[in-house]
mmCIF file of C-alpha atoms in Angstrom:
data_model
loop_
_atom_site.group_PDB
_atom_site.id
_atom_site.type_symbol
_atom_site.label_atom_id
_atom_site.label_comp_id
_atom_site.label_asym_id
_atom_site.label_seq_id
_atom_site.Cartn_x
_atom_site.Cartn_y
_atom_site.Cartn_z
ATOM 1 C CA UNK A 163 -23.117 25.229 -26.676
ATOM 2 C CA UNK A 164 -22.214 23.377 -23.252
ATOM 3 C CA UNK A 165 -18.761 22.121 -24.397
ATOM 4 C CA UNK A 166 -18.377 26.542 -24.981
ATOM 5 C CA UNK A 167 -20.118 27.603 -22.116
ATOM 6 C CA UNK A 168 -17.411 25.272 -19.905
ATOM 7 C CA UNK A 169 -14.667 26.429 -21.650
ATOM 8 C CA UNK A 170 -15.183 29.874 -20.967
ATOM 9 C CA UNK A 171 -16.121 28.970 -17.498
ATOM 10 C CA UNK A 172 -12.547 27.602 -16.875
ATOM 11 C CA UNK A 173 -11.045 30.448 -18.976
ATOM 12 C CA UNK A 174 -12.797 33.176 -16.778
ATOM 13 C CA UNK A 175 -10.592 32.274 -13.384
ATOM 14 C CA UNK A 176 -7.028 32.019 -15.233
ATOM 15 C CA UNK A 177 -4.199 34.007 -16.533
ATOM 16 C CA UNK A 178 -5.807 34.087 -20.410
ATOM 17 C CA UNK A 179 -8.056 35.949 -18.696
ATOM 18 C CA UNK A 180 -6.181 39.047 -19.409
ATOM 19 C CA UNK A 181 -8.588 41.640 -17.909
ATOM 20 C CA UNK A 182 -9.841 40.337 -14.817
ATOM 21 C CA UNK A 183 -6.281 39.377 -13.774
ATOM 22 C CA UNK A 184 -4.301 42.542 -14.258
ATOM 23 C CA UNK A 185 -7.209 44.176 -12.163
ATOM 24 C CA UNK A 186 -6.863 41.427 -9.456
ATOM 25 C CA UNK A 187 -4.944 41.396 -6.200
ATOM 26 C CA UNK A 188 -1.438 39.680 -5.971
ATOM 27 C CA UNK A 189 -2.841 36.839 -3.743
ATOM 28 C CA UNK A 190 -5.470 36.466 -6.500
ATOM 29 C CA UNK A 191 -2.907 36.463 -9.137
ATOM 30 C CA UNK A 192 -1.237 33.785 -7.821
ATOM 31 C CA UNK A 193 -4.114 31.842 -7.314
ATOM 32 C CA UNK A 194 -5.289 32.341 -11.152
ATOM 33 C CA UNK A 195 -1.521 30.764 -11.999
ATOM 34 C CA UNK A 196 -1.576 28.262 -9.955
ATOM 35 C CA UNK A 197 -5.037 27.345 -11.116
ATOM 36 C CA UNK A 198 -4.139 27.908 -15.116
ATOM 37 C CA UNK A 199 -1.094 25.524 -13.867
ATOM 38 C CA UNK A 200 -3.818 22.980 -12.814
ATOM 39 C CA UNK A 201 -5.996 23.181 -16.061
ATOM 40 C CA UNK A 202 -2.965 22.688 -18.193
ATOM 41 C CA UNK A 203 -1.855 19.419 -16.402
ATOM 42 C CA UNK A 204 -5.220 17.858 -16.739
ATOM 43 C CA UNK A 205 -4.933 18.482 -20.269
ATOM 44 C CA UNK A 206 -1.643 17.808 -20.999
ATOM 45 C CA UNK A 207 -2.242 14.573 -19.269
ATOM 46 C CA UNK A 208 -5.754 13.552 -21.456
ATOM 47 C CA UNK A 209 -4.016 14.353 -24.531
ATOM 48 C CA UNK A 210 -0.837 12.420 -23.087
ATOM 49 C CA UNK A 211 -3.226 9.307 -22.833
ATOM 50 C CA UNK A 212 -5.830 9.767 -25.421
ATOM 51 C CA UNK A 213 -2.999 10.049 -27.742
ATOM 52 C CA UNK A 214 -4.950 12.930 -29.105
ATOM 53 C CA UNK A 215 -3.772 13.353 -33.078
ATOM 54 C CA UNK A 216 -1.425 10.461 -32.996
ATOM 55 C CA UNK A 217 1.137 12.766 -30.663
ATOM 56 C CA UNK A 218 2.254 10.867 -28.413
ATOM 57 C CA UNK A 219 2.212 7.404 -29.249
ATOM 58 C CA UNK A 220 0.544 4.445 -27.500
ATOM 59 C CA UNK A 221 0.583 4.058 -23.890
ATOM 60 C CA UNK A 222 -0.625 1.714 -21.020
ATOM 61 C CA UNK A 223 -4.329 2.189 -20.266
ATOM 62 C CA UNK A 224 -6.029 2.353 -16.962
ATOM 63 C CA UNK A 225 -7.127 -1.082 -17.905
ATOM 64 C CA UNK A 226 -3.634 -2.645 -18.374
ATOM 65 C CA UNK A 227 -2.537 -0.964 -15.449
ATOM 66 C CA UNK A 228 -4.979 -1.983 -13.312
ATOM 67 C CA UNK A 229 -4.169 -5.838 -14.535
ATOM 68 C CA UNK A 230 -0.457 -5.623 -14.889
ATOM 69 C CA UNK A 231 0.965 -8.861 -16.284
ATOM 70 C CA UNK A 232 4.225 -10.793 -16.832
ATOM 71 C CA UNK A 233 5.077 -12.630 -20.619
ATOM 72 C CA UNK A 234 4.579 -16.303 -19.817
ATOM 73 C CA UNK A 235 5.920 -19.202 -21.468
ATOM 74 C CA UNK A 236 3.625 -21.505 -23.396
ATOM 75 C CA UNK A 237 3.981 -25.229 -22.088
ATOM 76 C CA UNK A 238 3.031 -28.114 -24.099
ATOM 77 C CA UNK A 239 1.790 -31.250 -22.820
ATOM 78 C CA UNK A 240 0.954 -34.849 -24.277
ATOM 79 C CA UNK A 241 -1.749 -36.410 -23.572
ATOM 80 C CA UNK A 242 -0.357 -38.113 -20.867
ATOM 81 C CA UNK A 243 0.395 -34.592 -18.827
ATOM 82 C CA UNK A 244 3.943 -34.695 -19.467
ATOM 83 C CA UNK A 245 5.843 -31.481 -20.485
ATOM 84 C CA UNK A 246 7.076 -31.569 -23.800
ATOM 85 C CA UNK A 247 8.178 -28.498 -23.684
ATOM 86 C CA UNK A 248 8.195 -24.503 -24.039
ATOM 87 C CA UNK A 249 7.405 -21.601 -26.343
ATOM 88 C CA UNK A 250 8.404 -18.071 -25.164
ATOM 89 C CA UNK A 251 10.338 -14.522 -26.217
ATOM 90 C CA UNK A 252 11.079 -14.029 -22.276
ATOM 91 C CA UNK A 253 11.331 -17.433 -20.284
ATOM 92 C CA UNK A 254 10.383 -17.172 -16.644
ATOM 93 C CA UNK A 255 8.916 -18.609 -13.346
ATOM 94 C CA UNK A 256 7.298 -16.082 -11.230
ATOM 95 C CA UNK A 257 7.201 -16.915 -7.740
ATOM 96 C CA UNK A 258 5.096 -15.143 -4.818
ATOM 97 C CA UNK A 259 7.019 -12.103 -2.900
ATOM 98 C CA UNK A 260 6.859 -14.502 -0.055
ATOM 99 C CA UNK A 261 9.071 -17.014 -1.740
ATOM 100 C CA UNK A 262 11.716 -14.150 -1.890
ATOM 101 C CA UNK A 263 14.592 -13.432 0.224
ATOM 102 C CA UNK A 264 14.045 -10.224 2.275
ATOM 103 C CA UNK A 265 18.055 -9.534 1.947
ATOM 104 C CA UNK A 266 17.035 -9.916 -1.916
ATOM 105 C CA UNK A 267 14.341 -6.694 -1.364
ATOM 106 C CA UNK A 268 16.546 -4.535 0.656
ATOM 107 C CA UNK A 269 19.386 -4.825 -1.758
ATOM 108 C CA UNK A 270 16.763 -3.826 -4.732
ATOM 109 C CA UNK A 271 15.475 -1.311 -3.215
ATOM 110 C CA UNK A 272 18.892 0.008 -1.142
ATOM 111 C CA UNK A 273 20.555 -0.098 -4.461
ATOM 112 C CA UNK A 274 17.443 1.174 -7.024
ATOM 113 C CA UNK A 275 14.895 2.778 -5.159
ATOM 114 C CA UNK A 276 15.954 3.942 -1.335
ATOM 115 C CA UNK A 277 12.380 5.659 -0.666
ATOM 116 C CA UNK A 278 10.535 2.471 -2.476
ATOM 117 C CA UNK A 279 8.105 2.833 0.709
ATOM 118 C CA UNK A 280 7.447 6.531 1.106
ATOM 119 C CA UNK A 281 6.510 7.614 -2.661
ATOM 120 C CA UNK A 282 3.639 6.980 -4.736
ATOM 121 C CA UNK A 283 5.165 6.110 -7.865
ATOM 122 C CA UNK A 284 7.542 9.022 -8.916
ATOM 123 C CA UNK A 285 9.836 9.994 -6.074
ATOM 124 C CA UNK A 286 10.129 14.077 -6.477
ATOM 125 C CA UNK A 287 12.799 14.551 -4.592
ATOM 126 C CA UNK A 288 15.137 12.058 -6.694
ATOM 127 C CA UNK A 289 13.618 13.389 -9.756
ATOM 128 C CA UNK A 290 14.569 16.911 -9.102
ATOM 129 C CA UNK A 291 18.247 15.640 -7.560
ATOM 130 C CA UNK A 292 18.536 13.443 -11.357
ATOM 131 C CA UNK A 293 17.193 17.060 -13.229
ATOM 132 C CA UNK A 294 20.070 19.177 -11.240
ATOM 133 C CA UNK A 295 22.963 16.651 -11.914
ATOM 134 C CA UNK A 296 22.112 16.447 -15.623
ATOM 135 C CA UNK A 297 22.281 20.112 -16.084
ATOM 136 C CA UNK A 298 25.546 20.342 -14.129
ATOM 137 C CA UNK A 299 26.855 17.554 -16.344
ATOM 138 C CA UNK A 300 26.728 14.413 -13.669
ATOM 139 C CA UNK A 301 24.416 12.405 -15.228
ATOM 140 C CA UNK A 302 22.583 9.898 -12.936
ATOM 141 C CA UNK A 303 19.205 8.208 -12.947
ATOM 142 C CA UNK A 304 15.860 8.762 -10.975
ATOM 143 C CA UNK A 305 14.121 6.447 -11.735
ATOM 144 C CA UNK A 306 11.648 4.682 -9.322
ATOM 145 C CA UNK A 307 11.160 0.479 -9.278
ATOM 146 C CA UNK A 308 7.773 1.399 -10.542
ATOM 147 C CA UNK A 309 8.779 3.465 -13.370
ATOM 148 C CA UNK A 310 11.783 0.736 -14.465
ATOM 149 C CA UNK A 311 9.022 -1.947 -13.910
ATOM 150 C CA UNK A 312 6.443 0.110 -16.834
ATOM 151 C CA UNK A 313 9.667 0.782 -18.764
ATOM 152 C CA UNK A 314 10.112 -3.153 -18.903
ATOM 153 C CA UNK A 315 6.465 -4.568 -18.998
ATOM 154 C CA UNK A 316 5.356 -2.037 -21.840
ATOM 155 C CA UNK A 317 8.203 -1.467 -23.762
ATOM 156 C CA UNK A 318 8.190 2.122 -23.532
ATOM 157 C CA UNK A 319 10.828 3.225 -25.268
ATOM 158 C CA UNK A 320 9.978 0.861 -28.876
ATOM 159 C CA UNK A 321 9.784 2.801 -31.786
ATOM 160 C CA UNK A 322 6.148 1.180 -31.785
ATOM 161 C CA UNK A 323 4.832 3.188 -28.881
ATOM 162 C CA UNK A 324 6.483 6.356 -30.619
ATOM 163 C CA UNK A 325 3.864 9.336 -31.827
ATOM 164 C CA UNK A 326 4.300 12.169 -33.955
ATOM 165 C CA UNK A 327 6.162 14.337 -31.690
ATOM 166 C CA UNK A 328 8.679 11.353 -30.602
ATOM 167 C CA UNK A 329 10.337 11.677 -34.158
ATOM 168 C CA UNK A 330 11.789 15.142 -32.571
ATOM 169 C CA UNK A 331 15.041 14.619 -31.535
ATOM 170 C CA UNK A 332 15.293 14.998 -27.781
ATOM 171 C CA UNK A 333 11.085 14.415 -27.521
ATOM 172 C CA UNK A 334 11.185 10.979 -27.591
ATOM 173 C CA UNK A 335 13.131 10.224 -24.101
ATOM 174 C CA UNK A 336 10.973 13.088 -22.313
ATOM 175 C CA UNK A 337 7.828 11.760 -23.760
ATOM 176 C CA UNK A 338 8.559 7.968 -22.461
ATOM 177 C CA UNK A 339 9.488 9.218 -19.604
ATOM 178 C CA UNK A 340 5.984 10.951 -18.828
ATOM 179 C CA UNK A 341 4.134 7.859 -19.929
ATOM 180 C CA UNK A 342 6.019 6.147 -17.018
ATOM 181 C CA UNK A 343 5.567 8.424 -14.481
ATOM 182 C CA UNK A 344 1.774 8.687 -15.505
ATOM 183 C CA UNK A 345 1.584 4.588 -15.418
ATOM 184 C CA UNK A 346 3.971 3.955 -12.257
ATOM 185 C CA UNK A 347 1.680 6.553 -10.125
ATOM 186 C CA UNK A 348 -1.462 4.162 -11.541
ATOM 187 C CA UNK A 349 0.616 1.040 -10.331
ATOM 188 C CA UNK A 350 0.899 2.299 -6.737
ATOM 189 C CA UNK A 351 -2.600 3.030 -6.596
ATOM 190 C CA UNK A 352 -3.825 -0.389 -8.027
ATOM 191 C CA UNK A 353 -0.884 -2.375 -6.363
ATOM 192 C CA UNK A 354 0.443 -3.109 -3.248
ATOM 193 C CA UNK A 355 4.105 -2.176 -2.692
ATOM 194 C CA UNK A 356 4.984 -5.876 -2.242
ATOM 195 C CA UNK A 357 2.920 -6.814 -5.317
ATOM 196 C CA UNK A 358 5.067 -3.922 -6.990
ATOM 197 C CA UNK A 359 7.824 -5.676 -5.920
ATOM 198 C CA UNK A 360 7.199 -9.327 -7.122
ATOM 199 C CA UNK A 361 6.434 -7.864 -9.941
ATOM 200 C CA UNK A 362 9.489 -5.909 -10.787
ATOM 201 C CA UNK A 363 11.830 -9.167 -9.542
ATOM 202 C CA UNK A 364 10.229 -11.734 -11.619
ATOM 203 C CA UNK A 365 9.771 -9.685 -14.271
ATOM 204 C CA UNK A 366 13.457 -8.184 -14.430
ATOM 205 C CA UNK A 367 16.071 -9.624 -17.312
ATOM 206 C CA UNK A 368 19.410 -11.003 -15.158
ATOM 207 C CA UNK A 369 21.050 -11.795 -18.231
ATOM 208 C CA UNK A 370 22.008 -15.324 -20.183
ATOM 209 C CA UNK A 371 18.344 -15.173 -21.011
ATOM 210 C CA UNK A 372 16.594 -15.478 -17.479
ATOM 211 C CA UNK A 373 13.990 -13.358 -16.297
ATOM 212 C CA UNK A 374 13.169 -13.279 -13.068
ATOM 213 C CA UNK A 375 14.773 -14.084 -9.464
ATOM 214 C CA UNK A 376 13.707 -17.573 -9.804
ATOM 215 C CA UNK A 377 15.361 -18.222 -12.877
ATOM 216 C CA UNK A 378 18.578 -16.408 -11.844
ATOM 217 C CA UNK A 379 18.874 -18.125 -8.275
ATOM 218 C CA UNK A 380 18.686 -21.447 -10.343
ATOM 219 C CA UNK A 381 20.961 -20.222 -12.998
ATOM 220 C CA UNK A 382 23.371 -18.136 -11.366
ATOM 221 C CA UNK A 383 23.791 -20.176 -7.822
ATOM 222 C CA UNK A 384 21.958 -23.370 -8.291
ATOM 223 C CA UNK A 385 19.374 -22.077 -5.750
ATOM 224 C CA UNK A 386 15.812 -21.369 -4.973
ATOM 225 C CA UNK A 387 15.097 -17.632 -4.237
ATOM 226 C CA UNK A 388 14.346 -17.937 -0.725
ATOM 227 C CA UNK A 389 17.467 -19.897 -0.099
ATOM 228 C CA UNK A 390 20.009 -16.960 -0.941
ATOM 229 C CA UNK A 391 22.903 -15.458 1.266
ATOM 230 C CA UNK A 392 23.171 -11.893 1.445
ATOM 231 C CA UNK A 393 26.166 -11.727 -0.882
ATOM 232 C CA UNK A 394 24.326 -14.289 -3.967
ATOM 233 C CA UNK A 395 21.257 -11.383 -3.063
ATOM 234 C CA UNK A 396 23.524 -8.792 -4.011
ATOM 235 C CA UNK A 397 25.496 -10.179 -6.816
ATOM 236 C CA UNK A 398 21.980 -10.576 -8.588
ATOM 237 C CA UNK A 399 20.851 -6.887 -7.814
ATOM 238 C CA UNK A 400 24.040 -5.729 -8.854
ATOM 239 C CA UNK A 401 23.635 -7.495 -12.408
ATOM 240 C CA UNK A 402 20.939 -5.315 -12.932
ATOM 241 C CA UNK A 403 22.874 -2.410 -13.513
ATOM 242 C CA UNK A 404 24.297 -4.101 -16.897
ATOM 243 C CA UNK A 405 23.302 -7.538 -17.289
ATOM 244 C CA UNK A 406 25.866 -8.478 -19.731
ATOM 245 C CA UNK A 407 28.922 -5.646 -17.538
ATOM 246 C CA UNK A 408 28.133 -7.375 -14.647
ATOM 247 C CA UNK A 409 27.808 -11.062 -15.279
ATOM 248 C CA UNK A 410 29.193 -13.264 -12.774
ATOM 249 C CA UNK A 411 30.235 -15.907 -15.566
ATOM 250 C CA UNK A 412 31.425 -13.801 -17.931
ATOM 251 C CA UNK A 413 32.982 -10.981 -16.075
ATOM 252 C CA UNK A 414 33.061 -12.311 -12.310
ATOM 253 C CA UNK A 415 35.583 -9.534 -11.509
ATOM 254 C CA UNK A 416 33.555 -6.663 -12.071
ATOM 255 C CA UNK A 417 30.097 -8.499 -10.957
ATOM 256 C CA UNK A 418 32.504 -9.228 -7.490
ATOM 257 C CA UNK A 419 33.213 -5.248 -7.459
ATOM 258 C CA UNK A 420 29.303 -4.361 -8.456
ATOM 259 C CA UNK A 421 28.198 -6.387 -5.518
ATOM 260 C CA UNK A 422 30.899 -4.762 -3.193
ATOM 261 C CA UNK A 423 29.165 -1.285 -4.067
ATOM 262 C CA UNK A 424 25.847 -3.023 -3.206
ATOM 263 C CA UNK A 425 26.449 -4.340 0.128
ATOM 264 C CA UNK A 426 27.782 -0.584 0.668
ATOM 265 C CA UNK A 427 24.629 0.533 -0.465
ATOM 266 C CA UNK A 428 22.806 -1.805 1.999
#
């Protein structure tokens, strides 16, 4: 009887409300959309994450999102404390966002994410900019570092974390993409940009099967994070754009041009 009496409470001020908003003024009409607009957010956003009749497919909860964490390696000692060795699918060495070059940051965030500091999570204005060039035909990305940081934590885009609907040809992008902006805008809130941001570099794939800046300075340039020179900073950004494209050992004349377009970017 309460779950009824609430559902025709938040029926009574919207559009379904057929009656009562023909006879209403303009300024009330509008405000009866814009409400009905409201209602059907919140709910398209519980079923989104409840996963309400296997729809949608898995997401991250609040919980995970709230406790974000990078795949480790496993180490094993002897009983002596000497490393044996490792056990991992993704072998890294997060360091602190302290420990990384600031030219590193600006050329992330110059080259993936120019407003990094002024959005919460989904940058509107480069959505709608990525929306326009698709339909014209210029395809280009909008995504924000938090959304590509989801998109590589949580495996978004695994058949795994597929629902009902993502079996629909042309769902299954739109609905990954709504379970990253939903998690990247719970990121912001739990995170702190530069948190964001140590998490996104040391959890990032740079190719040859190192993940993370540290592992790419050492790889890539024989070098510790902090100690990079602007150009080494934007050769690694610049693999990012196709780690295996852009890879300064295997193709070091179009990794020279990527980081060209970087420094530009800068």
């Amino acid at each position: 009887l309460t779950i009824e009496k609430a559902y025709k409470s938040i029926l009574k001020y919207s559009v379904f409300n057929r009656s009562d908003f023909k006879s209403s003024s303009k300024k009330s009409q509008i405000w009866r959309s814009l409400y009905t607009i409201s209602v059907l957010l919140v709910a398209f956003i519980f079923a989104l994450e409840s996963n309400i009749l296997w729809l949608f497919g898995n997401m991250p909860t609040m919980d995970e999102a709230r406790n974000t964490k990078l795949s480790l390696p496993s180490q094993i000692y002897s009983e002596d404390e000497k490393l044996l060795g490792l056990f991992y699918v993704e072998n890294r060495s997060p360091v602190s966002f302290e420990e990384i070059d600031s030219l590193t940051v600006s050329a992330l965030i110059a080259t993936e994410d120019v407003r990094f500091y002024s959005h919460n999570g989904l940058d509107l204005q480069s959505l709608s900019g990525a929306i326009f060039s698709t339909i014209t035909g210029n395809k280009r990305g909008g995504s924000t570092i938090h959304q590509q940081l989801v998109k590589n934590i949580y495996n978004t885009r695994q058949k795994s974390s597929r629902g009902i609907l993502g079996y629909i040809p042309g769902l299954s992008t739109l609905i990954a993409k709504l379970k990253e902006w939903d998690t990247a805008v719970k990121i912001d809130f739990f995170f702190q940009k530069n948190e964001i941001l140590a998490l996104y570099l040391n959890g990032v794939d740079f190719g040859d099967n190192t993940f993370g800046i540290k592992l790419a300075s050492e790889h890539f340039f024989s070098k510790q994070p902090e100690e990079l020179e602007l150009h080494e900073s934007a050769t690694l950004i610049g693999i990012l754009k196709g780690t295996n494209y852009y890879s300064p050992k295997r193709r070091p004349e179009r990794a020279l041009q990527r980081r060209n377009v970087v420094l530009e970017q800068m």
